[in-house]
Amino acid sequence: MKAFANIHPLVEMTYFMSVLIVSMFFSHPVLQTEALIGGILFCAALQGKKAARDIGFYLTLFLMVAVTNPLFSHNGVTPLFFLNGNPVTLEAVLYGVLLAVTVIGVLLWCKAYGEIMTSDKFLYLFGKAIPKLSLVLSMALRFIPAYLRQSRRVSRAQKAMGLYSGKSITDRVKNQARVFIAMISWSLENAMETSASMKARGYGKKGRTNFSLFRFYASDGVLLCLCLLLFMIPIMGAACGITRFTFYPRVDKIETTPAAIVVYAAFGMLALLPFILEVKEAIVWNCYRSKI
Amino acid sequence: MELLQVENLSFRYPKAERDALHQINFSVNAGEFILLCGVSGCGKTTLLRLLKKELAPVGEKSGRILYESKSLNSPEKAGFVQQNPESQIVTDKVWHELAFGLENMGAPTEVIRRRVGEMASFFGIEGWFRRKTDELSGGQKQLLNLASVMVMQPDLLILDEPTGQLDPIAAADFISTLQKINRELGLTILLAEHRLEEVFPIADRVLVLENGSVILDDKPREIGRKLSPCHPMFYAMPSAVRIRQGLETNDPYPLTVREGREFLERNFKGDTQMPTEPKLPEGDTAAELKNVWFRYEKDAPDVLRGVSLKVRCGEVFCILGGNGAGKTTALNVIAGLDRAYRGKVMIGGRTIKDYKGGALYRNNIALLPQNPQTVFVKETVRADLAEISEAMGIPKKEHKNHIEKIAAKLGISNLLDRHPYDLSGGEQQKCALAKVLLSNPKILLLDEPTKGIDAYAKQNLQKILRGLSQNGKAVILVTHDVEFAAEISDRCAFIFDGEILSADTPQKFFAENSFYTTAANRMARGLWKNAVTCEQVIECCRAEGARL
């Protein structure tokens, strides 16, 4: 589960954006199914056994989304049965299922994004555009946990003196307010020392550079090109109208022309790319280990 | 070669009545390790900050500061490390913190990568190079602060009480790292410190500052000889120096435990007996833990495993132990901040659960936390004290009287109208103590009370706590500071792995340990096993004195 996380952030960002754009804006059953399968496999590879814990949540959500659409949307020409005098149509049911696939797929991809694109990668990517921003964000990320810890300490110290430590709402609000005021002084005091430490290390001179630990390897370049290529194919497909798919009034047939197959295959490969990388690495590792 | 020269330096803060620094002259040779000491408020920090142009305070300055005979000073030339490990860290990742100074200098990525890598491996940071700075221990944080100054390759390293907030083990590590930098890289070091036991013997020269003037500037051995035992700084001297000072001999001053031991064994036989032990107070039981178990979360490991202890009124009870042994947790359980999931906590003969609302904290129990700053929430010390007086139900008219009485008792009358954050560590602690004492506790709990305060303030604290215990209050403190525990406690207990291993008088307690004991005891244990404090060793020596 390390292979994808160790790629250069620029490639990772491009990759996530490509997949998310297709899975959010293309409502085509094949592409959506591919995105969902890719998302499931990726999350499983990232989290291992922990991923299994969320299955219940996703299944419930899936059913809820899938059921909601036919209950409220009565378009379509093939009624299955009537509920309170309203038709529940096949088209609406199928569209509901597609919506559910889309929602779960996007959720899973966002989860993977959160696991992979840690704050330092984000800062690295956007810090170049706005040099100050990367430092400010980094300082904020440093400050927040320190603030929370100190605020907990003050709260406990006040509690141990029995000041406003009752369970009533007025006591609690008063206590929060007092702690907050004390924390303002603390923050200012802390900021003074931090700024002394910054000045002592030459902050404020002209020509500051931005350092990062990331390196761009040749393999990152290859992957970036591949990723862009696989992304462009569905986009071209969309431009030619291959990926258009409508449910109402009647569900379209899934296209099986060679061009359509190419689009499906390209996006399928894109969606499965991280999983393929993880599997490849696992196999490589096993080979190494067996040689040892 | 002279690296730094200070000529007739005087400094006065705006609106101050007298100079903070007065006619200071000294010079530092390249490669020297200089120790700067003095009681809080003597001008140490002001002097150090004036030496670093970017941090120089605002005020009237006269005299000259010359670097290599020039008055230039660029940030990479002099590195500066402050006391608080926490607030000096700027960024969220260790590697970023190391790179920060070089980024400011505009160094290209490849240069930064190389220098950061080099320093990380010199300081042994590889293991936590990619960690978040927030997850580090205090000692690691301070080491990171040092390393991130060192990547800039300074000629002079200035440190302002860098070990003040560290526990003794982390502090000793830090000092030995400084020694390594000085020896192996030949870097010039100017260090202000109040914990002198380890650092005093390794310094090349010691400057003693008093009221803004340098009163002594000499080799450590000579300082030991010259410093009068009445000087407040004398308490901060290493135990060997203090013991030697108490005896009439012509031997040179020993500095380390080894030298002290040789000195004692050369001159004494140890055939006298240690004077009898003081009696233990026999008051009522103030607090009692019976087989207490505690963990922070359901699945977390136990922090306390069957802790039992009994503290009587009028007793000073010290809980000693390493980091993470459960000291602070035990204190929090007694204070009712954390609830034991098994076992009983009895306060004043009733279980702690019987105290409803704030009853536990009225006329009963008070906790002084590790960081005294957390006690204050108001703009002045007086407002903070008034707040708790009001909570105690004292009529408004009597507040002033009431507050001034306790202020006089703790010697903080002149601090009442200051902002709590502007006070020094020792002053902050006395004011915080005043605040918790206003709830009129029978049991006073203190968490690491000697952290960040100088030797003089420690003496003061000791007197205050003694006074409280003589008035029948039970004092329970947890500390790393074996010297302090040996001097103040009636009984000491050692906590390890969530269990109390032994509880006994300091004489018996420390006599049983060979490593975890005071420096004075380590020197004298071959002669008098029970002599624990410097005073006791001197007493034993004097009893045998005829041979000298």
PDB file of C-alpha atoms in Angstrom, chain A residues 118-120 123 134-135 137-142 145-146 149-150 153-166 178-179 181-183 185-186 189-190 192-215, chain B residues 49 52 54-55 75-76 80 82 84 86-93 95-97 99-107 109-110 112-113 129-130 133-134 141 148-149 152 332 336-338 361-362 365 367 369 371 373-377 387-388 391 419 421 435-436:
ATOM      1  CA  THR A 118      -1.482  14.676   2.934  1.00  0.00           C
ATOM      2  CA  SER A 119      -1.121  18.330   3.871  1.00  0.00           C
ATOM      3  CA  ASP A 120       2.559  18.505   2.978  1.00  0.00           C
ATOM      4  CA  LEU A 123       1.356  22.597   0.376  1.00  0.00           C
ATOM      5  CA  SER A 134       2.668  27.295   2.102  1.00  0.00           C
ATOM      6  CA  LEU A 135       4.483  28.670   5.147  1.00  0.00           C
ATOM      7  CA  LEU A 137      -0.528  26.811   6.283  1.00  0.00           C
ATOM      8  CA  SER A 138       2.400  24.907   7.696  1.00  0.00           C
ATOM      9  CA  MET A 139       2.476  27.227  10.709  1.00  0.00           C
ATOM     10  CA  ALA A 140      -1.263  26.878  11.164  1.00  0.00           C
ATOM     11  CA  LEU A 141      -0.979  23.116  11.132  1.00  0.00           C
ATOM     12  CA  ARG A 142       1.713  23.445  13.775  1.00  0.00           C
ATOM     13  CA  PRO A 145      -2.678  21.057  17.957  1.00  0.00           C
ATOM     14  CA  ALA A 146      -0.535  23.147  20.317  1.00  0.00           C
ATOM     15  CA  ARG A 149      -3.486  20.980  24.019  1.00  0.00           C
ATOM     16  CA  GLN A 150      -2.873  24.177  25.983  1.00  0.00           C
ATOM     17  CA  ARG A 153      -4.571  22.083  30.162  1.00  0.00           C
ATOM     18  CA  VAL A 154      -6.026  25.439  31.177  1.00  0.00           C
ATOM     19  CA  SER A 155      -9.477  23.903  31.389  1.00  0.00           C
ATOM     20  CA  ARG A 156      -8.247  21.136  33.650  1.00  0.00           C
ATOM     21  CA  ALA A 157      -6.255  23.518  35.848  1.00  0.00           C
ATOM     22  CA  GLN A 158      -9.385  25.623  36.316  1.00  0.00           C
ATOM     23  CA  LYS A 159     -11.429  22.540  37.076  1.00  0.00           C
ATOM     24  CA  ALA A 160      -8.968  21.461  39.753  1.00  0.00           C
ATOM     25  CA  MET A 161      -9.490  24.796  41.470  1.00  0.00           C
ATOM     26  CA  GLY A 162     -13.217  24.214  41.399  1.00  0.00           C
ATOM     27  CA  LEU A 163     -13.862  27.366  39.361  1.00  0.00           C
ATOM     28  CA  TYR A 164     -17.000  27.129  37.239  1.00  0.00           C
ATOM     29  CA  SER A 165     -16.591  23.398  37.051  1.00  0.00           C
ATOM     30  CA  GLY A 166     -20.247  22.592  37.610  1.00  0.00           C
ATOM     31  CA  ARG A 178     -12.622  32.379  30.590  1.00  0.00           C
ATOM     32  CA  VAL A 179     -10.438  29.731  29.025  1.00  0.00           C
ATOM     33  CA  ILE A 181      -9.653  34.752  27.010  1.00  0.00           C
ATOM     34  CA  ALA A 182      -6.668  33.129  28.688  1.00  0.00           C
ATOM     35  CA  MET A 183      -5.869  31.386  25.418  1.00  0.00           C
ATOM     36  CA  SER A 185      -2.955  35.872  25.923  1.00  0.00           C
ATOM     37  CA  TRP A 186      -1.234  32.535  25.515  1.00  0.00           C
ATOM     38  CA  GLU A 189       2.827  35.173  24.022  1.00  0.00           C
ATOM     39  CA  ASN A 190       3.497  32.073  21.971  1.00  0.00           C
ATOM     40  CA  MET A 192       6.096  36.455  20.158  1.00  0.00           C
ATOM     41  CA  GLU A 193       8.475  33.618  20.898  1.00  0.00           C
ATOM     42  CA  THR A 194       7.809  31.970  17.554  1.00  0.00           C
ATOM     43  CA  SER A 195       8.471  35.199  15.717  1.00  0.00           C
ATOM     44  CA  ALA A 196      11.706  35.657  17.697  1.00  0.00           C
ATOM     45  CA  SER A 197      12.722  32.184  16.632  1.00  0.00           C
ATOM     46  CA  MET A 198      11.854  33.025  13.011  1.00  0.00           C
ATOM     47  CA  LYS A 199      13.758  36.294  13.042  1.00  0.00           C
ATOM     48  CA  ALA A 200      16.724  34.599  14.683  1.00  0.00           C
ATOM     49  CA  ARG A 201      16.835  32.279  11.706  1.00  0.00           C
ATOM     50  CA  GLY A 202      16.764  35.058   9.165  1.00  0.00           C
ATOM     51  CA  TYR A 203      13.097  35.156   8.238  1.00  0.00           C
ATOM     52  CA  GLY A 204      12.173  38.272   6.286  1.00  0.00           C
ATOM     53  CA  LYS A 205      15.240  38.349   4.053  1.00  0.00           C
ATOM     54  CA  LYS A 206      14.645  38.650   0.331  1.00  0.00           C
ATOM     55  CA  GLY A 207      14.777  35.605  -1.931  1.00  0.00           C
ATOM     56  CA  ARG A 208      13.292  32.952   0.299  1.00  0.00           C
ATOM     57  CA  THR A 209      13.199  29.513  -1.302  1.00  0.00           C
ATOM     58  CA  ASN A 210      10.770  26.662  -0.744  1.00  0.00           C
ATOM     59  CA  PHE A 211      12.234  23.320   0.167  1.00  0.00           C
ATOM     60  CA  SER A 212      10.500  20.004  -0.181  1.00  0.00           C
ATOM     61  CA  LEU A 213      11.454  16.376   0.111  1.00  0.00           C
ATOM     62  CA  PHE A 214       9.787  15.356  -3.164  1.00  0.00           C
ATOM     63  CA  ARG A 215      11.754  14.359  -6.238  1.00  0.00           C
TER      64      ARG A 215
ATOM     65  CA  ARG B  49      19.464  39.007  23.176  1.00  0.00           C
ATOM     66  CA  LYS B  52      21.860  38.689  18.550  1.00  0.00           C
ATOM     67  CA  GLU B  54      17.595  40.408  15.246  1.00  0.00           C
ATOM     68  CA  LEU B  55      16.363  39.841  18.806  1.00  0.00           C
ATOM     69  CA  PRO B  75      21.603  35.918  11.234  1.00  0.00           C
ATOM     70  CA  GLU B  76      23.573  32.878  10.157  1.00  0.00           C
ATOM     71  CA  PHE B  80      20.037  31.433  19.148  1.00  0.00           C
ATOM     72  CA  GLN B  82      15.437  29.936  23.651  1.00  0.00           C
ATOM     73  CA  ASN B  84      10.618  27.063  25.643  1.00  0.00           C
ATOM     74  CA  GLU B  86       7.391  24.339  22.192  1.00  0.00           C
ATOM     75  CA  SER B  87       7.034  27.899  20.982  1.00  0.00           C
ATOM     76  CA  GLN B  88      10.243  28.065  18.976  1.00  0.00           C
ATOM     77  CA  ILE B  89       9.117  25.496  16.463  1.00  0.00           C
ATOM     78  CA  VAL B  90       7.659  27.213  13.433  1.00  0.00           C
ATOM     79  CA  THR B  91       6.494  24.488  11.050  1.00  0.00           C
ATOM     80  CA  ASP B  92       4.547  21.253  11.328  1.00  0.00           C
ATOM     81  CA  LYS B  93       7.114  18.746  10.054  1.00  0.00           C
ATOM     82  CA  TRP B  95      12.256  18.108   8.020  1.00  0.00           C
ATOM     83  CA  HIS B  96      10.594  21.425   7.235  1.00  0.00           C
ATOM     84  CA  GLU B  97      11.722  22.884  10.556  1.00  0.00           C
ATOM     85  CA  ALA B  99      15.089  23.486   6.376  1.00  0.00           C
ATOM     86  CA  PHE B 100      13.383  26.678   7.571  1.00  0.00           C
ATOM     87  CA  GLY B 101      16.523  28.748   8.216  1.00  0.00           C
ATOM     88  CA  LEU B 102      18.120  27.754   4.939  1.00  0.00           C
ATOM     89  CA  GLU B 103      14.931  28.550   3.052  1.00  0.00           C
ATOM     90  CA  ASN B 104      15.106  32.023   4.526  1.00  0.00           C
ATOM     91  CA  MET B 105      18.680  32.354   3.332  1.00  0.00           C
ATOM     92  CA  GLY B 106      17.485  31.487  -0.162  1.00  0.00           C
ATOM     93  CA  ALA B 107      19.528  28.310  -0.421  1.00  0.00           C
ATOM     94  CA  THR B 109      17.008  22.748  -2.868  1.00  0.00           C
ATOM     95  CA  GLU B 110      20.125  20.627  -3.371  1.00  0.00           C
ATOM     96  CA  ILE B 112      19.264  22.382   1.733  1.00  0.00           C
ATOM     97  CA  ARG B 113      18.849  18.666   1.130  1.00  0.00           C
ATOM     98  CA  PHE B 129      12.847  13.025  10.369  1.00  0.00           C
ATOM     99  CA  ARG B 130       9.431  12.755   8.713  1.00  0.00           C
ATOM    100  CA  THR B 133       6.781  18.305  15.256  1.00  0.00           C
ATOM    101  CA  ASP B 134       3.760  18.124  17.505  1.00  0.00           C
ATOM    102  CA  LYS B 141      11.773  19.327  20.412  1.00  0.00           C
ATOM    103  CA  SER B 148      17.640  23.734  13.019  1.00  0.00           C
ATOM    104  CA  VAL B 149      19.959  26.488  14.215  1.00  0.00           C
ATOM    105  CA  MET B 152      22.840  27.437   9.270  1.00  0.00           C
ATOM    106  CA  ASN B 332      -4.650  13.652  38.687  1.00  0.00           C
ATOM    107  CA  GLY B 336     -10.329  13.964  40.987  1.00  0.00           C
ATOM    108  CA  LEU B 337      -9.481  15.011  37.423  1.00  0.00           C
ATOM    109  CA  ASP B 338      -9.206  11.386  36.354  1.00  0.00           C
ATOM    110  CA  TYR B 361     -11.990  21.819  45.786  1.00  0.00           C
ATOM    111  CA  ARG B 362     -13.335  23.887  48.685  1.00  0.00           C
ATOM    112  CA  ILE B 365      -7.725  19.709  47.836  1.00  0.00           C
ATOM    113  CA  LEU B 367      -3.612  21.077  42.467  1.00  0.00           C
ATOM    114  CA  PRO B 369      -0.289  22.007  37.561  1.00  0.00           C
ATOM    115  CA  ASN B 371       2.700  24.708  33.874  1.00  0.00           C
ATOM    116  CA  GLN B 373       0.550  29.654  33.423  1.00  0.00           C
ATOM    117  CA  THR B 374      -2.532  27.491  33.064  1.00  0.00           C
ATOM    118  CA  VAL B 375      -3.794  28.675  36.440  1.00  0.00           C
ATOM    119  CA  PHE B 376      -4.236  32.281  35.310  1.00  0.00           C
ATOM    120  CA  VAL B 377      -7.123  33.545  33.233  1.00  0.00           C
ATOM    121  CA  GLU B 387     -11.776  35.564  41.399  1.00  0.00           C
ATOM    122  CA  ILE B 388     -11.040  32.604  43.600  1.00  0.00           C
ATOM    123  CA  ALA B 391     -15.700  31.643  44.544  1.00  0.00           C
ATOM    124  CA  HIS B 419       0.217  40.482  34.075  1.00  0.00           C
ATOM    125  CA  TYR B 421       2.546  36.092  31.689  1.00  0.00           C
ATOM    126  CA  LYS B 435      -4.183  31.258  43.831  1.00  0.00           C
ATOM    127  CA  VAL B 436      -4.568  27.580  44.647  1.00  0.00           C
TER     128      VAL B 436
END
